[in-house]
PDB file of C-alpha atoms in Angstrom:
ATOM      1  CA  UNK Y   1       0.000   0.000   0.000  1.00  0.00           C
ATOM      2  CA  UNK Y   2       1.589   3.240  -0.996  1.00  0.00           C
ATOM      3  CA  UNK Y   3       1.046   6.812   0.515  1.00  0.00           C
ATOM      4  CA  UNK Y   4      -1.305   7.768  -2.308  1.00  0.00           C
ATOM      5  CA  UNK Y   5      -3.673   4.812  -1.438  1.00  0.00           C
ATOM      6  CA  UNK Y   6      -3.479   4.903   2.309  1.00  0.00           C
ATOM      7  CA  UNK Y   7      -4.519   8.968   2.127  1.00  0.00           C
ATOM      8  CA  UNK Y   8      -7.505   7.636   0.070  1.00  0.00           C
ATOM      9  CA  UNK Y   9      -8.230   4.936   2.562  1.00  0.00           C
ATOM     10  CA  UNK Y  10      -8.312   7.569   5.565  1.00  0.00           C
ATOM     11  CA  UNK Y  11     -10.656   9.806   3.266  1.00  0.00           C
ATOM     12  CA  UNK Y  12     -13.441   6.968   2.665  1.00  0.00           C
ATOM     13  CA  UNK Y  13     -13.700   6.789   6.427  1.00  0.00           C
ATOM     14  CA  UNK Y  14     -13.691  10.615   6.991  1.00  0.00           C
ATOM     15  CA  UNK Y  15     -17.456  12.246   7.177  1.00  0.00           C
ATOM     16  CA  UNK Y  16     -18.279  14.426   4.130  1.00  0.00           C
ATOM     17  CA  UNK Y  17     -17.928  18.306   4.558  1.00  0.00           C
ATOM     18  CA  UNK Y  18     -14.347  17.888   6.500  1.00  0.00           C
ATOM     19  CA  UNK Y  19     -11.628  18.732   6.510  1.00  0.00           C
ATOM     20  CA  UNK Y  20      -8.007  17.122   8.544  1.00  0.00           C
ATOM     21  CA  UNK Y  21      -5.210  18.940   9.718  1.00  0.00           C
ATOM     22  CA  UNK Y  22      -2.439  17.149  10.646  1.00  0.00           C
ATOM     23  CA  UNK Y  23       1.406  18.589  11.763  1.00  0.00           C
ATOM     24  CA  UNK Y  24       4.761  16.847  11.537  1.00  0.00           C
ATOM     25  CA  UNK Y  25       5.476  18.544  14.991  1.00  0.00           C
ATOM     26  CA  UNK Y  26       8.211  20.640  15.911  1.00  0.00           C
ATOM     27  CA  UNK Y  27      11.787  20.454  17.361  1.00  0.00           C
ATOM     28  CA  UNK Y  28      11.365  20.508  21.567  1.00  0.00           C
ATOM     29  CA  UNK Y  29      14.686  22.415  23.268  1.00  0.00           C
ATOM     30  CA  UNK Y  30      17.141  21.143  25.513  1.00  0.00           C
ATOM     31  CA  UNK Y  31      19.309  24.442  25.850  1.00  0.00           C
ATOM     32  CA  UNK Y  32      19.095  27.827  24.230  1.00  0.00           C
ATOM     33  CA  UNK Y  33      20.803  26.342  20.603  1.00  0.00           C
ATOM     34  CA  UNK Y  34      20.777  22.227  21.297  1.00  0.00           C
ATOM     35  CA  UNK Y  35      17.347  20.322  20.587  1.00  0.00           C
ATOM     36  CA  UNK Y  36      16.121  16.960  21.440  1.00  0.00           C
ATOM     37  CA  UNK Y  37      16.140  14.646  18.613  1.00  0.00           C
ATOM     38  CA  UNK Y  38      13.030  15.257  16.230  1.00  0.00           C
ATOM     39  CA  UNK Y  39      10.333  12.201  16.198  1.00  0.00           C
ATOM     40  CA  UNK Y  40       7.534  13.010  13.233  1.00  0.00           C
ATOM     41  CA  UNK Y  41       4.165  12.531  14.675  1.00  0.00           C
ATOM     42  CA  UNK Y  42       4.001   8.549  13.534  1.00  0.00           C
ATOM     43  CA  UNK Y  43       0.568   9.582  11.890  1.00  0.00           C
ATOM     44  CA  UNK Y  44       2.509  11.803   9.772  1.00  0.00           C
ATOM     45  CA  UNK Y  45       4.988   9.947   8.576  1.00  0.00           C
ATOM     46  CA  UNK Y  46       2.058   6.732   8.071  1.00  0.00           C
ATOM     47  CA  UNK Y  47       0.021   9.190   5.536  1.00  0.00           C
ATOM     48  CA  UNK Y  48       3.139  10.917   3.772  1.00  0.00           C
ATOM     49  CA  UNK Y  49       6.677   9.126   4.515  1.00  0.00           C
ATOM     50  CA  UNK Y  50       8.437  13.143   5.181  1.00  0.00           C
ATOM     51  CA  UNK Y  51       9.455  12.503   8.647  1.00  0.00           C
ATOM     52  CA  UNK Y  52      10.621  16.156   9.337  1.00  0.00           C
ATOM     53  CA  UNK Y  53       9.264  19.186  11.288  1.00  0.00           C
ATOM     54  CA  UNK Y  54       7.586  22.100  10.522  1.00  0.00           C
ATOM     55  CA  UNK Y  55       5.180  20.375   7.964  1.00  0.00           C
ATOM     56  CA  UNK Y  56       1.336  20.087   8.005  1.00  0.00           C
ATOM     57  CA  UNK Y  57      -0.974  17.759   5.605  1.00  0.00           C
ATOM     58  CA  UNK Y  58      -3.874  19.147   4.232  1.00  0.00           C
ATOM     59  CA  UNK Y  59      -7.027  16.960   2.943  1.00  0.00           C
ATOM     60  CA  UNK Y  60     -10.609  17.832   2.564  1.00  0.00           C
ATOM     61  CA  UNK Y  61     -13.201  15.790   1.834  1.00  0.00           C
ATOM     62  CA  UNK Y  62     -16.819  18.030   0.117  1.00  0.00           C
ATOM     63  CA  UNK Y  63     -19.422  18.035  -1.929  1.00  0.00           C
ATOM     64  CA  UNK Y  64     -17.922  14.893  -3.438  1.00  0.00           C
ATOM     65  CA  UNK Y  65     -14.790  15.721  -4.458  1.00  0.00           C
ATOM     66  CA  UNK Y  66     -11.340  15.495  -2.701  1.00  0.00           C
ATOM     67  CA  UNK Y  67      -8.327  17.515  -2.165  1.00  0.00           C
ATOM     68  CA  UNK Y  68      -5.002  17.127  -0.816  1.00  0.00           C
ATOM     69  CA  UNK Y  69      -2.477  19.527  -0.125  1.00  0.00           C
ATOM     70  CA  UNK Y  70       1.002  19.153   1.403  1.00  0.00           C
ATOM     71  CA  UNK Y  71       2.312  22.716   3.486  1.00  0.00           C
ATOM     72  CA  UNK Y  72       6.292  22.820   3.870  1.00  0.00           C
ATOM     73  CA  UNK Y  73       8.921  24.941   5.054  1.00  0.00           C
ATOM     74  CA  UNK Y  74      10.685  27.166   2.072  1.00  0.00           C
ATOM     75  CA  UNK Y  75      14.275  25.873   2.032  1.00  0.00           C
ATOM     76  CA  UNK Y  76      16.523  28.879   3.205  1.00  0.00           C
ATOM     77  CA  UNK Y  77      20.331  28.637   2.567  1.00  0.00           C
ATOM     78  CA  UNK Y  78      21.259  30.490   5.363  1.00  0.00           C
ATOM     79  CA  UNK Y  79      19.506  27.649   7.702  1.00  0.00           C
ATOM     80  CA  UNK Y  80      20.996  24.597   5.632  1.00  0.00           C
ATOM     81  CA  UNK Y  81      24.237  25.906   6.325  1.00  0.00           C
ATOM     82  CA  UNK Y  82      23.561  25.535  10.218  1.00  0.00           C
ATOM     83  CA  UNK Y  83      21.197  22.465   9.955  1.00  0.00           C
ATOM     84  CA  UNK Y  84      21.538  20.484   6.458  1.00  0.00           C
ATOM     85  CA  UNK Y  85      19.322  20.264   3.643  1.00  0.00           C
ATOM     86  CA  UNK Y  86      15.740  21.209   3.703  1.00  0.00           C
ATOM     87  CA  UNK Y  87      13.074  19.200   1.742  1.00  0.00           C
ATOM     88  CA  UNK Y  88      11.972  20.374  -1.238  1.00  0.00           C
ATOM     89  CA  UNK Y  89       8.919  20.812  -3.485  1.00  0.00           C
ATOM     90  CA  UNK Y  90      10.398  18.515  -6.082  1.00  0.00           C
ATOM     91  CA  UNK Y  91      11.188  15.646  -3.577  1.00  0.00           C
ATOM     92  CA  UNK Y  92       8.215  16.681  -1.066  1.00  0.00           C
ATOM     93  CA  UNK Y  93       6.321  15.526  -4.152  1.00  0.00           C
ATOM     94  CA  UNK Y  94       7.982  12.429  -5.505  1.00  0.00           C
ATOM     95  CA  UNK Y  95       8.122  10.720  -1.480  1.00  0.00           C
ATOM     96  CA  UNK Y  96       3.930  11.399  -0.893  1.00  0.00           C
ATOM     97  CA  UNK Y  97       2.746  11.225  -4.107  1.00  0.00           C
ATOM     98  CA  UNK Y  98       0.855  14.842  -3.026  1.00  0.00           C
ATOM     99  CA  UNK Y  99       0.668  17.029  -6.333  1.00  0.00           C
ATOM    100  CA  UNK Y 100      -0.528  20.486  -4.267  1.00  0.00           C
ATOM    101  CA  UNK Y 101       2.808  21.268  -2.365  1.00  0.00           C
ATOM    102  CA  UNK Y 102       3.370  24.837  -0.870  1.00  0.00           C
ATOM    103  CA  UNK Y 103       4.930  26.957   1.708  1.00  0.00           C
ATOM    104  CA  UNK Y 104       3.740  26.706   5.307  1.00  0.00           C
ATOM    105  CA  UNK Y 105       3.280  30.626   5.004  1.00  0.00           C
ATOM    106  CA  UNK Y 106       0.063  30.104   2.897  1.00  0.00           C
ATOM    107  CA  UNK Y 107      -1.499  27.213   4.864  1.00  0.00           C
ATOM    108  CA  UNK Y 108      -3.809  29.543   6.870  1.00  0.00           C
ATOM    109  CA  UNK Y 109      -5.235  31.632   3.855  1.00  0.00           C
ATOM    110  CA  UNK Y 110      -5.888  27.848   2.283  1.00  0.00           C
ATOM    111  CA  UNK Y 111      -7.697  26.802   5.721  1.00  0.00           C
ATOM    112  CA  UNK Y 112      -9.306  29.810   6.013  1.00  0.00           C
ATOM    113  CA  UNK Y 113     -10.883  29.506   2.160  1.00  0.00           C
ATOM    114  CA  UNK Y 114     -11.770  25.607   2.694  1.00  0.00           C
ATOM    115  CA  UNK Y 115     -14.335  27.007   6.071  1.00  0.00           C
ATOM    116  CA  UNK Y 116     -15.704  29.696   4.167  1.00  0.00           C
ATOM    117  CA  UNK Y 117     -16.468  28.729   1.155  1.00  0.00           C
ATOM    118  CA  UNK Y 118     -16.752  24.998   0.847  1.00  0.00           C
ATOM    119  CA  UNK Y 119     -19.282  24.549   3.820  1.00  0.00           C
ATOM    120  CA  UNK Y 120     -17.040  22.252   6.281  1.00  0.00           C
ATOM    121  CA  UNK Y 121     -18.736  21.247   9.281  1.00  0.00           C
ATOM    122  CA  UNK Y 122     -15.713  18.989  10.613  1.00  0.00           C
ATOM    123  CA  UNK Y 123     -12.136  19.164  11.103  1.00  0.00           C
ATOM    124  CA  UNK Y 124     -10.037  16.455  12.367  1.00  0.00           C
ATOM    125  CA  UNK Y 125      -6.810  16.404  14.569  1.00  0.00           C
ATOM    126  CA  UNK Y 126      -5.028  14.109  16.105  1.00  0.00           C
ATOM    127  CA  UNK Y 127      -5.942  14.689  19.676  1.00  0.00           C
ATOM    128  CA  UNK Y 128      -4.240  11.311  21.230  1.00  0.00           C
ATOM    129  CA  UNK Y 129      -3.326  12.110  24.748  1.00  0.00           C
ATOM    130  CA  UNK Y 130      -1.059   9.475  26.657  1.00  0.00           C
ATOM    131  CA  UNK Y 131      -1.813  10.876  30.397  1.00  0.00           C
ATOM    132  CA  UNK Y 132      -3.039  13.801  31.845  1.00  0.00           C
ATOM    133  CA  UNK Y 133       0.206  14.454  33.918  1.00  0.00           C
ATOM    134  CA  UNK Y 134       1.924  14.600  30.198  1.00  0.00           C
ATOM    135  CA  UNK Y 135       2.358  17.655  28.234  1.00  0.00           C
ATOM    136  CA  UNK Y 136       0.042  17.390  25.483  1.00  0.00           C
ATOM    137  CA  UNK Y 137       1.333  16.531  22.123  1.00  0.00           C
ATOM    138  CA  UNK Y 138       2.280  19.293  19.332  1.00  0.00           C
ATOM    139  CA  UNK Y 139      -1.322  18.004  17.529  1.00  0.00           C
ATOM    140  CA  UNK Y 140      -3.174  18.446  20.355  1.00  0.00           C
ATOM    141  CA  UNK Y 141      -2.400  21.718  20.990  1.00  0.00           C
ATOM    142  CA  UNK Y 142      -2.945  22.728  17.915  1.00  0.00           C
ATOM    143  CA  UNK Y 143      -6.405  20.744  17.745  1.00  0.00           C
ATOM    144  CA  UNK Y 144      -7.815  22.892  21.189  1.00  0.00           C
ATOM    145  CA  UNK Y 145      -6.570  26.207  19.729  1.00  0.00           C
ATOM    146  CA  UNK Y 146      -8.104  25.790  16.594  1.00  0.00           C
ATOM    147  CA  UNK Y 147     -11.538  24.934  18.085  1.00  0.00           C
ATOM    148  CA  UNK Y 148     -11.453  28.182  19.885  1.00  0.00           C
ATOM    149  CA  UNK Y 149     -10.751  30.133  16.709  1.00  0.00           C
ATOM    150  CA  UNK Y 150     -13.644  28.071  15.239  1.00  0.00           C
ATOM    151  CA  UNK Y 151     -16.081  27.110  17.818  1.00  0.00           C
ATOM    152  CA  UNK Y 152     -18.648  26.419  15.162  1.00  0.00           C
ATOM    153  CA  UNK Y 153     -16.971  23.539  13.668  1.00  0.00           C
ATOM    154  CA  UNK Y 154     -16.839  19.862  15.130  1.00  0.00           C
ATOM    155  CA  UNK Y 155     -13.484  18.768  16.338  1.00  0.00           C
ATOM    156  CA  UNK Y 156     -13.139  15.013  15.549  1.00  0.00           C
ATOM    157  CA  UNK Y 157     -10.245  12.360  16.573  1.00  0.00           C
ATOM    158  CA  UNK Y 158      -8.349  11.597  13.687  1.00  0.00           C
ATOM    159  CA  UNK Y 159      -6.736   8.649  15.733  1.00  0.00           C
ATOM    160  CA  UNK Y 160      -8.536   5.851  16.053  1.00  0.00           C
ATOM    161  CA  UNK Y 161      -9.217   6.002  12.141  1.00  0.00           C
ATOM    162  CA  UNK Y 162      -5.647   6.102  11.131  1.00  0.00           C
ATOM    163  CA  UNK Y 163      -5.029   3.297  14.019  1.00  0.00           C
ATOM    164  CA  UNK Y 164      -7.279   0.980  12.262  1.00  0.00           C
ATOM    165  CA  UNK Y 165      -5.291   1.228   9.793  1.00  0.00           C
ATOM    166  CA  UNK Y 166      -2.601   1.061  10.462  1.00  0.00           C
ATOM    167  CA  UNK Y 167      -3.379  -2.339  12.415  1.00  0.00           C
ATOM    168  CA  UNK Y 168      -2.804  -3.905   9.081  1.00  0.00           C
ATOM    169  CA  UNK Y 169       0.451  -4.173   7.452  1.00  0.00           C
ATOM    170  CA  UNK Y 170       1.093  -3.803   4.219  1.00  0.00           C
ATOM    171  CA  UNK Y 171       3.969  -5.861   2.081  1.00  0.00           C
ATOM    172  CA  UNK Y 172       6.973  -2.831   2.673  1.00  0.00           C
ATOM    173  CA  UNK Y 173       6.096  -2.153   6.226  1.00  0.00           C
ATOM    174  CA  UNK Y 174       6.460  -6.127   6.967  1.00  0.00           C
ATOM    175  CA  UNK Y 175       9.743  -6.393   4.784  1.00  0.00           C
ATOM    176  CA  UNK Y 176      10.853  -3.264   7.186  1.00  0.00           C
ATOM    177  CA  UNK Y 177       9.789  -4.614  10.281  1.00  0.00           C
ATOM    178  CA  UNK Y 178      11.646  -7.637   9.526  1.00  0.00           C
ATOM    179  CA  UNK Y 179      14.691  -5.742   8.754  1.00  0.00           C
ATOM    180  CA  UNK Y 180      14.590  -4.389  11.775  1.00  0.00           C
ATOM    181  CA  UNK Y 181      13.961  -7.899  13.758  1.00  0.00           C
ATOM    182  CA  UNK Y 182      17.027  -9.173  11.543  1.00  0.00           C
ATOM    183  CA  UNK Y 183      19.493  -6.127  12.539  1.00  0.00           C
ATOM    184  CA  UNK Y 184      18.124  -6.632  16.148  1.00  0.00           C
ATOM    185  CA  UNK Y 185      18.672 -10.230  16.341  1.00  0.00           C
ATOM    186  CA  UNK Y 186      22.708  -9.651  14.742  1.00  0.00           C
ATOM    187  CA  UNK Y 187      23.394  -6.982  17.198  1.00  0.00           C
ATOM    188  CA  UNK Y 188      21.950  -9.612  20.483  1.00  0.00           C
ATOM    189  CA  UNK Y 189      24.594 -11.885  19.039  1.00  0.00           C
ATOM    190  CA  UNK Y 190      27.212  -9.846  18.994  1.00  0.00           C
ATOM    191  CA  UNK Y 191      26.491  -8.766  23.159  1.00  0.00           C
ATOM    192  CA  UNK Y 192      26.420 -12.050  23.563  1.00  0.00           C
ATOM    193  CA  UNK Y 193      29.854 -12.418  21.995  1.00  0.00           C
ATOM    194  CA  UNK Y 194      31.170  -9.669  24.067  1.00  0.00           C
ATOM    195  CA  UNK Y 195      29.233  -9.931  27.575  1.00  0.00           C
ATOM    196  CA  UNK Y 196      31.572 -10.788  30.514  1.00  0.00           C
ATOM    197  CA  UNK Y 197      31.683  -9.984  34.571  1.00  0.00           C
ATOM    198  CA  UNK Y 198      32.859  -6.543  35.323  1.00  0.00           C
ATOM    199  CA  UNK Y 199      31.126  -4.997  32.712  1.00  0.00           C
ATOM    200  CA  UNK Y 200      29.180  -1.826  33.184  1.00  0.00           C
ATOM    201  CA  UNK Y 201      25.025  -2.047  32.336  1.00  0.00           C
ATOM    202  CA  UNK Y 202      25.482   0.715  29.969  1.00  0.00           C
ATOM    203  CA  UNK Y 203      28.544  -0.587  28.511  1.00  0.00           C
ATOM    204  CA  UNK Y 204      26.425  -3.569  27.502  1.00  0.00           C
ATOM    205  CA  UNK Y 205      23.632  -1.431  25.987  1.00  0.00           C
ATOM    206  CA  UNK Y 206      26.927   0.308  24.062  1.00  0.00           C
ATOM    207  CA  UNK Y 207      28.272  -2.586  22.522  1.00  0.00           C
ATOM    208  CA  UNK Y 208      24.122  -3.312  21.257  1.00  0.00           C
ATOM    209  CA  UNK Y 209      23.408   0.505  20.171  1.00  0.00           C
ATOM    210  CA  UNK Y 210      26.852   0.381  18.347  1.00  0.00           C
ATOM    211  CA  UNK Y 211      26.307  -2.553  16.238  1.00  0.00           C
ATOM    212  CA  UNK Y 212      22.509  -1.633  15.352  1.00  0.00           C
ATOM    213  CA  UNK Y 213      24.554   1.653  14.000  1.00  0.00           C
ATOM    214  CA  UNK Y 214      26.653  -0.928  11.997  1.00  0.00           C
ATOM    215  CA  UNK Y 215      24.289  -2.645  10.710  1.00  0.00           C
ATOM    216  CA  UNK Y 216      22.213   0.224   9.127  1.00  0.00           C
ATOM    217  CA  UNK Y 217      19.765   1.164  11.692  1.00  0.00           C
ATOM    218  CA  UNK Y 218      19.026   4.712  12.391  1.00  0.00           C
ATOM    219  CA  UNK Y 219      17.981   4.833  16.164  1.00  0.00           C
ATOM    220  CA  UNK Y 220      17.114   2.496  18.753  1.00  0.00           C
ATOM    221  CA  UNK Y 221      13.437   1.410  18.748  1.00  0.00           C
ATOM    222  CA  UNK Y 222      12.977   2.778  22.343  1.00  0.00           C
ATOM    223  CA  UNK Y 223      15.469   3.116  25.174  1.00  0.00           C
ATOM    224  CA  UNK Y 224      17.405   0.053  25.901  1.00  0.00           C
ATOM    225  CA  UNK Y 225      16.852  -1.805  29.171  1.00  0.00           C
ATOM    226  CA  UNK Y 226      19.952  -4.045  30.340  1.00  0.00           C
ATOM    227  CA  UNK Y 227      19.253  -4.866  33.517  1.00  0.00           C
ATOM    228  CA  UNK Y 228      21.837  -7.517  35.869  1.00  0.00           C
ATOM    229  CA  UNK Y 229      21.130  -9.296  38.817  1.00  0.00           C
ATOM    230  CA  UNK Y 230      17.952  -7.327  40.538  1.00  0.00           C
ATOM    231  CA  UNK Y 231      17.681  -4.669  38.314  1.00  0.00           C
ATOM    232  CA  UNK Y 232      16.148  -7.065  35.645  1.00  0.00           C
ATOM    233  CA  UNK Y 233      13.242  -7.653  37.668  1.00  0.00           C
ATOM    234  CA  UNK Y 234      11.852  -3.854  36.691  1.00  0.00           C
ATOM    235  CA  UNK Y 235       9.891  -3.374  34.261  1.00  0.00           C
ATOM    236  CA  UNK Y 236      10.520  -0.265  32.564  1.00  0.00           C
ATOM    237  CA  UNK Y 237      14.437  -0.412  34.491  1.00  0.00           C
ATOM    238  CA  UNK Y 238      16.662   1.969  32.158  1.00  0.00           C
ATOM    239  CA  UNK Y 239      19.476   3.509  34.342  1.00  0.00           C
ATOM    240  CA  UNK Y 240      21.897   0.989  33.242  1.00  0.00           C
ATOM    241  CA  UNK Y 241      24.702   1.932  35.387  1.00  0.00           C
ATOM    242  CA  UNK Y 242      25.416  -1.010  37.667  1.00  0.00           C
ATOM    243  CA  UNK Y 243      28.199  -3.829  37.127  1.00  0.00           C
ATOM    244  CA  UNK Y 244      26.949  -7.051  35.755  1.00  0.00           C
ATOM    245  CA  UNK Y 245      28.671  -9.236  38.549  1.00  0.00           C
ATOM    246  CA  UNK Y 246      29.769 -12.976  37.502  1.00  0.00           C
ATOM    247  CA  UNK Y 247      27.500 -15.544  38.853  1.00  0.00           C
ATOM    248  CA  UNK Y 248      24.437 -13.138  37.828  1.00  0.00           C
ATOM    249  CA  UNK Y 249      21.962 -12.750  34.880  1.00  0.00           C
ATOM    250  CA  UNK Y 250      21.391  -9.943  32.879  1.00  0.00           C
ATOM    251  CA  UNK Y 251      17.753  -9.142  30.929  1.00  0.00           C
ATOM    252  CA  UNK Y 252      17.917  -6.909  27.507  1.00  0.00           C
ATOM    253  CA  UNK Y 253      14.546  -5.294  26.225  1.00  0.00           C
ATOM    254  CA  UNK Y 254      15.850  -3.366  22.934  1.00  0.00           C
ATOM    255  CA  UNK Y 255      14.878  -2.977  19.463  1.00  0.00           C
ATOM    256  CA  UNK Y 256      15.938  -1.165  16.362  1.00  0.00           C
ATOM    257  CA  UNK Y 257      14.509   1.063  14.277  1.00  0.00           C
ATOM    258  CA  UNK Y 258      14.923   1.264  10.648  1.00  0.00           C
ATOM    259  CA  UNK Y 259      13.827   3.343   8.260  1.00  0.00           C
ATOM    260  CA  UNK Y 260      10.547   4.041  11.119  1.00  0.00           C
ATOM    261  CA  UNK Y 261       9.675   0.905  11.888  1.00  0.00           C
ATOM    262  CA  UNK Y 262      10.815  -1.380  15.145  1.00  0.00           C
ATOM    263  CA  UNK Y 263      11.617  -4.281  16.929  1.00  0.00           C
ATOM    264  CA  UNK Y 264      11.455  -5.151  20.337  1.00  0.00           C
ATOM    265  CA  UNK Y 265      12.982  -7.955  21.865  1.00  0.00           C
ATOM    266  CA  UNK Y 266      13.173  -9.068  25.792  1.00  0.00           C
ATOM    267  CA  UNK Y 267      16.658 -11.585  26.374  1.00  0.00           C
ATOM    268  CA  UNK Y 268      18.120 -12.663  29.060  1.00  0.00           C
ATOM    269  CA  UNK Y 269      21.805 -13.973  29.013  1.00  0.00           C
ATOM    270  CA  UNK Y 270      24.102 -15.024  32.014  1.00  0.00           C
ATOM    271  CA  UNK Y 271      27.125 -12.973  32.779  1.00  0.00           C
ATOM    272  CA  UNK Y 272      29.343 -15.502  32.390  1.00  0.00           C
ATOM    273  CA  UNK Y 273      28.617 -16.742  29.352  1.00  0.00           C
ATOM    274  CA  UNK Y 274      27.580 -20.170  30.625  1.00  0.00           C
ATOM    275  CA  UNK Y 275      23.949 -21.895  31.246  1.00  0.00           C
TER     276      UNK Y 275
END
């Protein structure tokens, strides 16, 4: 299932008169010039494969007919210097399969035209909220403001729609998955290979996130957990700072990610090397 098709797949199941909004997201700060490292809302990246910031997807869904438009950042030489290359139009295009691509400086007028004179009645977001305690995602935010500006229009959940989709896997996301099982499975072995008493937890999760890096992944799936002796009786355990003493087991929960997709696998070895 391409891009093209899964866009077209999201718009049978959207209500007539709508339209959806949905962001890339932003970069989040850890200092005044350093930034964590950017995640693409997953929804994003599922409807248009562009997994960078400062991008918004556009469709609408009236009187019939459909319409989707693709908002991006102009590229600005000045920035690329400082940051890299910028996606543009050209290859914005050719990666979603979108036709309509412009500059995230017009995507309000475009909004404000499809409310006024197309008769929408919905709008979707993606309003998925993990906890209340969290700080709600980029969508979300966007999603409550926007129903403020336009407390006429119903605000609809985007979420579970896309979920349902993406509950089924097409032919490349398998192949990836399993590329990412594979690279996960080669980089166990070689821990295995190199596990001994006296090492550090997070020397162990080094010698894993090193080979994944080898072996073409991008980024862990999620952080590592290599937990000896007690520690691998936590669940969620990711301090990875103790010594894996001799005599004593030692439980891995990692995964790799490649090319966005993930595997997650829970082993535990002895220290020693022997069963």
């Amino acid at each position: 299932m391409s891009y093209i098709s899964r866009r077209k797949a999201l718009l049978e199941k959207m209500e007539d008169n709508s339209i959806l909004i949905l962001f890339s997201g932003i970069e989040n700060h850890i200092s005044s010039d350093t930034y964590f490292d950017m995640e693409a809302n997953r929804n994003f990246f599922y409807l248009t494969g562009l997994r960078r910031e400062n991008m918004v997807l556009f469709l609408e869904k009236s009187k019939g007919t459909t319409a989707e438009k693709l908002f991006i950042e102009e590229a600005d030489p000045s920035a690329e210097r400082w940051t890299g290359k910028m996606v543009t139009s050209d290859e914005a295009k050719e990666i979603t399969g979108i036709n309509d691509v412009y500059y995230t400086d017009t995507f309000e007028r475009v909004v404000d035209v499809a409310i006024t004179r197309h008769d929408i009645a919905n709008v979707y977001f993606d309003l998925y909220r993990h906890r209340k305690c969290d700080l709600p995602d980029f969508n979300l935010v966007q999603g409550l403001d926007f129903a403020k500006l336009y407390p006429g229009l119903n605000l609809k959940d985007l979420s579970p729609i896309v979920s349902s989709l993406r509950m089924n896997k097409d032919e490349e996301e398998v192949k990836l998955t399993k590329k990412a099982i594979e690279i996960t499975k080669d980089s166990l072995l070689h821990v295995l290979r190199k596990l001994h008493p006296g090492m550090k937890e997070y020397q162990v999760q080094a010698e894993f996130e090193y080979m994944i890096h080898m072996l073409g992944a991008e980024h862990t799936a999620f952080n590592t957990i290599a937990g000896s002796g007690i520690n691998g009786t936590m669940m969620h355990y990711e301090t990875n700072r103790c010594t894996a003493e001799d005599g004593s087991l030692i439980l891995l929960d990692l995964g790799a990610r490649y090319e966005g997709y993930n595997a997650d696998i829970t082993r535990t070895y002895p220290v020693n090397g022997k069963y």
